[in-house]
PDB file of C-alpha atoms in Angstrom:
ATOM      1  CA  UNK A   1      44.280  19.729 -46.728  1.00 48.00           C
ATOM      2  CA  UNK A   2      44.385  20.523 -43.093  1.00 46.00           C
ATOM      3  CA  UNK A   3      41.813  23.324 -43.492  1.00 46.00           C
ATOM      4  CA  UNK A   4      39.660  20.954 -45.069  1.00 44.00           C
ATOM      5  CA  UNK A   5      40.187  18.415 -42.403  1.00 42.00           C
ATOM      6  CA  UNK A   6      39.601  21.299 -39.503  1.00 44.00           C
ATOM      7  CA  UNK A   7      35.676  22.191 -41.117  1.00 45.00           C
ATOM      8  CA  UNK A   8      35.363  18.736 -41.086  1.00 38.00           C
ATOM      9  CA  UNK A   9      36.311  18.680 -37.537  1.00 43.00           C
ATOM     10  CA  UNK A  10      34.234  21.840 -36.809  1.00 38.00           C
ATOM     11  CA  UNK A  11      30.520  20.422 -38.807  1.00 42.00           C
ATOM     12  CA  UNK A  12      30.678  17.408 -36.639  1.00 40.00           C
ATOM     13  CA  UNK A  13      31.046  19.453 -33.559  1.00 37.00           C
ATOM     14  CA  UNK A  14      28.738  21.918 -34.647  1.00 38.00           C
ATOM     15  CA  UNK A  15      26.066  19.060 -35.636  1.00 38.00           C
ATOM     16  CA  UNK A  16      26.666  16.938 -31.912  1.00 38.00           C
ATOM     17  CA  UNK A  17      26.243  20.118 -29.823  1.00 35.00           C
ATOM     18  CA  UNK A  18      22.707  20.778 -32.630  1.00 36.00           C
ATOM     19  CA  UNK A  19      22.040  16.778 -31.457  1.00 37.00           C
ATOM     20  CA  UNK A  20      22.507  17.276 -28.285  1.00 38.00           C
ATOM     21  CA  UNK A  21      20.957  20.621 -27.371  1.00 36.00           C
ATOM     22  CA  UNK A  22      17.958  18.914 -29.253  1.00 37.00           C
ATOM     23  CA  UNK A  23      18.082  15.945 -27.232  1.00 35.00           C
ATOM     24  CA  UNK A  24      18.239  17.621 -23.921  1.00 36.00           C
ATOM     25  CA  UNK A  25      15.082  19.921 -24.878  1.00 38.00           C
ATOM     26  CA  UNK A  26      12.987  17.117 -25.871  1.00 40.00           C
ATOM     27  CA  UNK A  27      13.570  15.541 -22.288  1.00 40.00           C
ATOM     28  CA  UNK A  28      13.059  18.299 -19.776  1.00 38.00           C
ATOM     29  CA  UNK A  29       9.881  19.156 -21.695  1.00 40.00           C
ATOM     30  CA  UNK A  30       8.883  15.589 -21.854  1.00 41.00           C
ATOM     31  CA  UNK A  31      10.267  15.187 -17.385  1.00 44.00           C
ATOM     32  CA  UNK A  32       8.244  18.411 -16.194  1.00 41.00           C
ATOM     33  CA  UNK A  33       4.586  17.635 -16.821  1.00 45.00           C
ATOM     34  CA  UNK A  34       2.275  21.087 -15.309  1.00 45.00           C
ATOM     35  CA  UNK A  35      -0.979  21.667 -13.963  1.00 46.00           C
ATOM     36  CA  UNK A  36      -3.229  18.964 -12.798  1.00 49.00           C
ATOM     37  CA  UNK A  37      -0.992  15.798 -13.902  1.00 48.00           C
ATOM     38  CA  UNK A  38       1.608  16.817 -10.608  1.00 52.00           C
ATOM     39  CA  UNK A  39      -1.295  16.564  -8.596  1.00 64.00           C
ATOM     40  CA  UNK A  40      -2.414  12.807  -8.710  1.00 65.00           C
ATOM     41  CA  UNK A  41      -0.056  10.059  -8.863  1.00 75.00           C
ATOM     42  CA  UNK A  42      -1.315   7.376 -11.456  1.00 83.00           C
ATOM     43  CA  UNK A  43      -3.551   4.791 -10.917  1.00 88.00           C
ATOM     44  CA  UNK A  44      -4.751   2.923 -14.342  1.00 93.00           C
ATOM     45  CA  UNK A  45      -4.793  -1.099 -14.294  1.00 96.00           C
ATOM     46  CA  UNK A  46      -5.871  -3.556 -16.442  1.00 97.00           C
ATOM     47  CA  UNK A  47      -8.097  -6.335 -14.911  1.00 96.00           C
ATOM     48  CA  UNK A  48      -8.830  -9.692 -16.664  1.00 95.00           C
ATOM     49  CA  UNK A  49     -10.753 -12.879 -15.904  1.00 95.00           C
ATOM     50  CA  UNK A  50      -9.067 -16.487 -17.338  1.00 94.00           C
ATOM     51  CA  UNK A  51     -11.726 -19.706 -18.088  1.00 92.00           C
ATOM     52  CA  UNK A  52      -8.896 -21.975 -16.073  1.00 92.00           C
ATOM     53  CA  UNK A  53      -5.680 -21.527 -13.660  1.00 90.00           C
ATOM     54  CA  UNK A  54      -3.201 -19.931 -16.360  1.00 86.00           C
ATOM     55  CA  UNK A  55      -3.729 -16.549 -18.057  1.00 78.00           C
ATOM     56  CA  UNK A  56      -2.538 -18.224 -21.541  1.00 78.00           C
ATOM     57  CA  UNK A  57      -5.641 -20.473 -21.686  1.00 76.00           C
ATOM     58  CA  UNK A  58      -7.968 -17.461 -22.686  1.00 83.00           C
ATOM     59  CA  UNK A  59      -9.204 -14.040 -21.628  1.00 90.00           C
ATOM     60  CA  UNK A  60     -12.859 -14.495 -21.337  1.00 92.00           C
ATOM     61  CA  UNK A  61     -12.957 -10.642 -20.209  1.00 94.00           C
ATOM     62  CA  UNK A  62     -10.386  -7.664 -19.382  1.00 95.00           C
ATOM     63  CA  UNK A  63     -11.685  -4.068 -18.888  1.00 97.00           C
ATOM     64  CA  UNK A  64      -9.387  -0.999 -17.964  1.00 97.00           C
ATOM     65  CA  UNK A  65      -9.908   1.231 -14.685  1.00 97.00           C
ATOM     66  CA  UNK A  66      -8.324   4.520 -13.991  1.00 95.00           C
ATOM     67  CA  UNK A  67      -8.878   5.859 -10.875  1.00 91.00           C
ATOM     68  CA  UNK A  68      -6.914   9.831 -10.498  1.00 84.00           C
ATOM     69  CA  UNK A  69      -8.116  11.673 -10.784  1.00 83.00           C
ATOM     70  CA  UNK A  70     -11.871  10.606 -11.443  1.00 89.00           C
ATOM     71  CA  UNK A  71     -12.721   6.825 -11.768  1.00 94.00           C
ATOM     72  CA  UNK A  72     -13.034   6.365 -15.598  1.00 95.00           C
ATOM     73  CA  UNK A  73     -12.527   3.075 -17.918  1.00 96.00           C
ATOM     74  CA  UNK A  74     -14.423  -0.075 -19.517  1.00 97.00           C
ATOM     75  CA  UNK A  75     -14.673  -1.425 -15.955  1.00 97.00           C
ATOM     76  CA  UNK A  76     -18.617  -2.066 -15.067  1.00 95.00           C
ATOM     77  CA  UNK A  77     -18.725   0.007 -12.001  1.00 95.00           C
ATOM     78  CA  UNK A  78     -16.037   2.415 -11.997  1.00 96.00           C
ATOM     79  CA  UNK A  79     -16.377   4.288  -8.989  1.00 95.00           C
ATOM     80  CA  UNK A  80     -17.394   1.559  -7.162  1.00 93.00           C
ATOM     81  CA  UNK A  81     -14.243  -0.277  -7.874  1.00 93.00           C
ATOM     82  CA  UNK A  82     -12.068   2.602  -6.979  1.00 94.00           C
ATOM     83  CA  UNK A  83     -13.860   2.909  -3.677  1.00 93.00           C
ATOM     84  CA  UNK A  84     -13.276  -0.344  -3.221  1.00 92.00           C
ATOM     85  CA  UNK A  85      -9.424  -0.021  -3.929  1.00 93.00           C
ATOM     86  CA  UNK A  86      -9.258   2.741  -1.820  1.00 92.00           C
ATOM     87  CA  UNK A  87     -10.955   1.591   0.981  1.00 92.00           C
ATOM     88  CA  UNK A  88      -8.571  -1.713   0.880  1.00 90.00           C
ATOM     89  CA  UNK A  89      -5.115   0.083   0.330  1.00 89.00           C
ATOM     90  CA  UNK A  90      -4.826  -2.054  -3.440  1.00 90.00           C
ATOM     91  CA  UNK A  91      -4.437  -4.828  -1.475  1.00 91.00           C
ATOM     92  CA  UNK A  92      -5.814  -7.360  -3.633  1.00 90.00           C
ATOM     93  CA  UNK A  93      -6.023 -10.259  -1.607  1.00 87.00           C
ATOM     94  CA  UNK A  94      -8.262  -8.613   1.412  1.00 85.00           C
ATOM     95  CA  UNK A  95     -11.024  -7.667  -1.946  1.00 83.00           C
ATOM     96  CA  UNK A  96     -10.690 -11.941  -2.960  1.00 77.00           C
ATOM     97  CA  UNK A  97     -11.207 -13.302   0.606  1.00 69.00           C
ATOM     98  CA  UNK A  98     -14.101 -10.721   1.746  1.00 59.00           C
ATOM     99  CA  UNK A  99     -16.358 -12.989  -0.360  1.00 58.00           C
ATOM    100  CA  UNK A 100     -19.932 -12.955   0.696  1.00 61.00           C
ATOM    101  CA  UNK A 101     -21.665 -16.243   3.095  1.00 63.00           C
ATOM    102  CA  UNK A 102     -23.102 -17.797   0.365  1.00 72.00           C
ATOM    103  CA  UNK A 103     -22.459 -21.180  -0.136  1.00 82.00           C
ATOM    104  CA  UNK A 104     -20.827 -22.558  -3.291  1.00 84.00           C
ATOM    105  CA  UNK A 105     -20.548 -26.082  -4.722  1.00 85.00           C
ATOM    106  CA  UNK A 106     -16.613 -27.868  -4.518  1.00 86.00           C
ATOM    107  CA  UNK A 107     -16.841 -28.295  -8.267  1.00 92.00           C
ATOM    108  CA  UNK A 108     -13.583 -27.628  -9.630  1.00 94.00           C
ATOM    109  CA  UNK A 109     -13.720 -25.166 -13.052  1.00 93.00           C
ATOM    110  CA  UNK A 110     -10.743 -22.965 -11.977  1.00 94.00           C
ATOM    111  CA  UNK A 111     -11.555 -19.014 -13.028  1.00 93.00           C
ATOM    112  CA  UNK A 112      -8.739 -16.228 -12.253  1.00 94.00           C
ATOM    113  CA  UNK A 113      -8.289 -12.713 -12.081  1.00 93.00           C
ATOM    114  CA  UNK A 114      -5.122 -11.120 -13.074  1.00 94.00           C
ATOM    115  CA  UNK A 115      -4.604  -7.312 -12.031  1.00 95.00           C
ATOM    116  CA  UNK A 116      -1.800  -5.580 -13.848  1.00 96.00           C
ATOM    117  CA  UNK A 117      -1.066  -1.996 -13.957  1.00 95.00           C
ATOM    118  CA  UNK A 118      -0.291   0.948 -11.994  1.00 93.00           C
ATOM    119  CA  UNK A 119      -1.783   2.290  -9.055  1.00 92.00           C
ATOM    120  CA  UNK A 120      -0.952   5.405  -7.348  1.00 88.00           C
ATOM    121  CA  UNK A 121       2.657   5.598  -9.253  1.00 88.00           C
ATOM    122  CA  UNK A 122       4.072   2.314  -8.266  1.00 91.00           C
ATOM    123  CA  UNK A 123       3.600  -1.256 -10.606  1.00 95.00           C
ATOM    124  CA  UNK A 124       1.292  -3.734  -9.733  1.00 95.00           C
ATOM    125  CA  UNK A 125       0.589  -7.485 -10.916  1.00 95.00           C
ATOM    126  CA  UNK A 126      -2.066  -9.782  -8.994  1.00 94.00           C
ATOM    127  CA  UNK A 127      -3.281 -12.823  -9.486  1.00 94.00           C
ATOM    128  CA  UNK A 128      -5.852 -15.046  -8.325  1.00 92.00           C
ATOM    129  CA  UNK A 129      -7.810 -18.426  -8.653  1.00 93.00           C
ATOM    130  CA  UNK A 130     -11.273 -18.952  -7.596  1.00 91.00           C
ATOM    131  CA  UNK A 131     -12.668 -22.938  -6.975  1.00 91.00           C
ATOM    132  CA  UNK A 132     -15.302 -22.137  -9.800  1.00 91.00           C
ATOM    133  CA  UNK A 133     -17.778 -19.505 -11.200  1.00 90.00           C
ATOM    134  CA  UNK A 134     -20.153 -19.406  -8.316  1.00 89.00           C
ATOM    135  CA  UNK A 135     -16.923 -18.594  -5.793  1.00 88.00           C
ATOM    136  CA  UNK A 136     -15.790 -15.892  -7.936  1.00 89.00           C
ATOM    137  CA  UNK A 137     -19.309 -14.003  -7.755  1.00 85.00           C
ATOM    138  CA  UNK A 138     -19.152 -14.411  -3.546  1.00 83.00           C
ATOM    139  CA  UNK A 139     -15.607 -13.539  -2.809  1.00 79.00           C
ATOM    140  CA  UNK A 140     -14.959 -10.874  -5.970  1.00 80.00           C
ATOM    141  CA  UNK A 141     -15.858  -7.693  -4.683  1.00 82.00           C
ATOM    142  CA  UNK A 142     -16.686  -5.085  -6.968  1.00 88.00           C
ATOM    143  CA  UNK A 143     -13.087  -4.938  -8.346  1.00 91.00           C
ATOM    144  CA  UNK A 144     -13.165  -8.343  -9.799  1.00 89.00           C
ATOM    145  CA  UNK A 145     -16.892  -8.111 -10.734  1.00 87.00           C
ATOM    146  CA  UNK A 146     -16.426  -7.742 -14.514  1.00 86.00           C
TER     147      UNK A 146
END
């Protein structure tokens, strides 16, 4: 009985060292990315605009931009917006006040832009509310020009 009991003993050892030694090869493969994915830390957001203050009251729009390491996505002007990311450190709220001198009507029909994402490795979420349609188009910059 004992024997019996000891290859019992032994499988299940045998099988968690298998598990493990599995386990462990899966993640350093999966922690050690090579080549050109070291050399650009990620920058990939998701940028939407809402018909009203909250984002639950429906996406009219939302487009994807990736900007490492060439500007890519559904985003109208790509490069443009990445340039303009760039050239503003990804700070949002410098792209929604540089708004243009045109003037705009004080109607209020709320729209917002909602940023969400990554950019260049560390988590982002932004959100903002423009007076109406007309202020959105001055003070959007080519970031929030979808």
């Amino acid at each position: 009985m004992r024997s019996i009991v000891r290859g019992l003993g032994l499988a299940a050892t045998t099988m968690a060292l298998t598990a493990a030694t599995a386990v462990t090869a899966v993640g350093t493969a999966d922690a050690a990315p090579t080549g050109e994915a070291r050399l650009y830390a990620p920058s990939a957001l998701v940028i939407s605009l809402v018909d009203g203050v909250d984002p639950s009251e429906g996406i009219i729009r939302a487009v994807t931009l990736s900007c490492m390491p060439t500007p890519t996505g559904t985003h109208p002007d790509p490069a443009g917006a990445c340039g303009e990311l760039r050239a503003n450190n990804a700070k949002f709220d410098q792209i929604t006040k540089a708004g243009s001198a045109a003037l705009c009507t004080r109607e209020w029909h709320p729209m917002t832009v909602t940023v969400d994402g990554v950019w260049e490795g560390s988590r982002v979420s932004y959100r903002h509310t423009f007076a109406n349609r007309c202020a959105l188009h001055n003070g959007s910059g080519t970031v929030f020009g979808i």
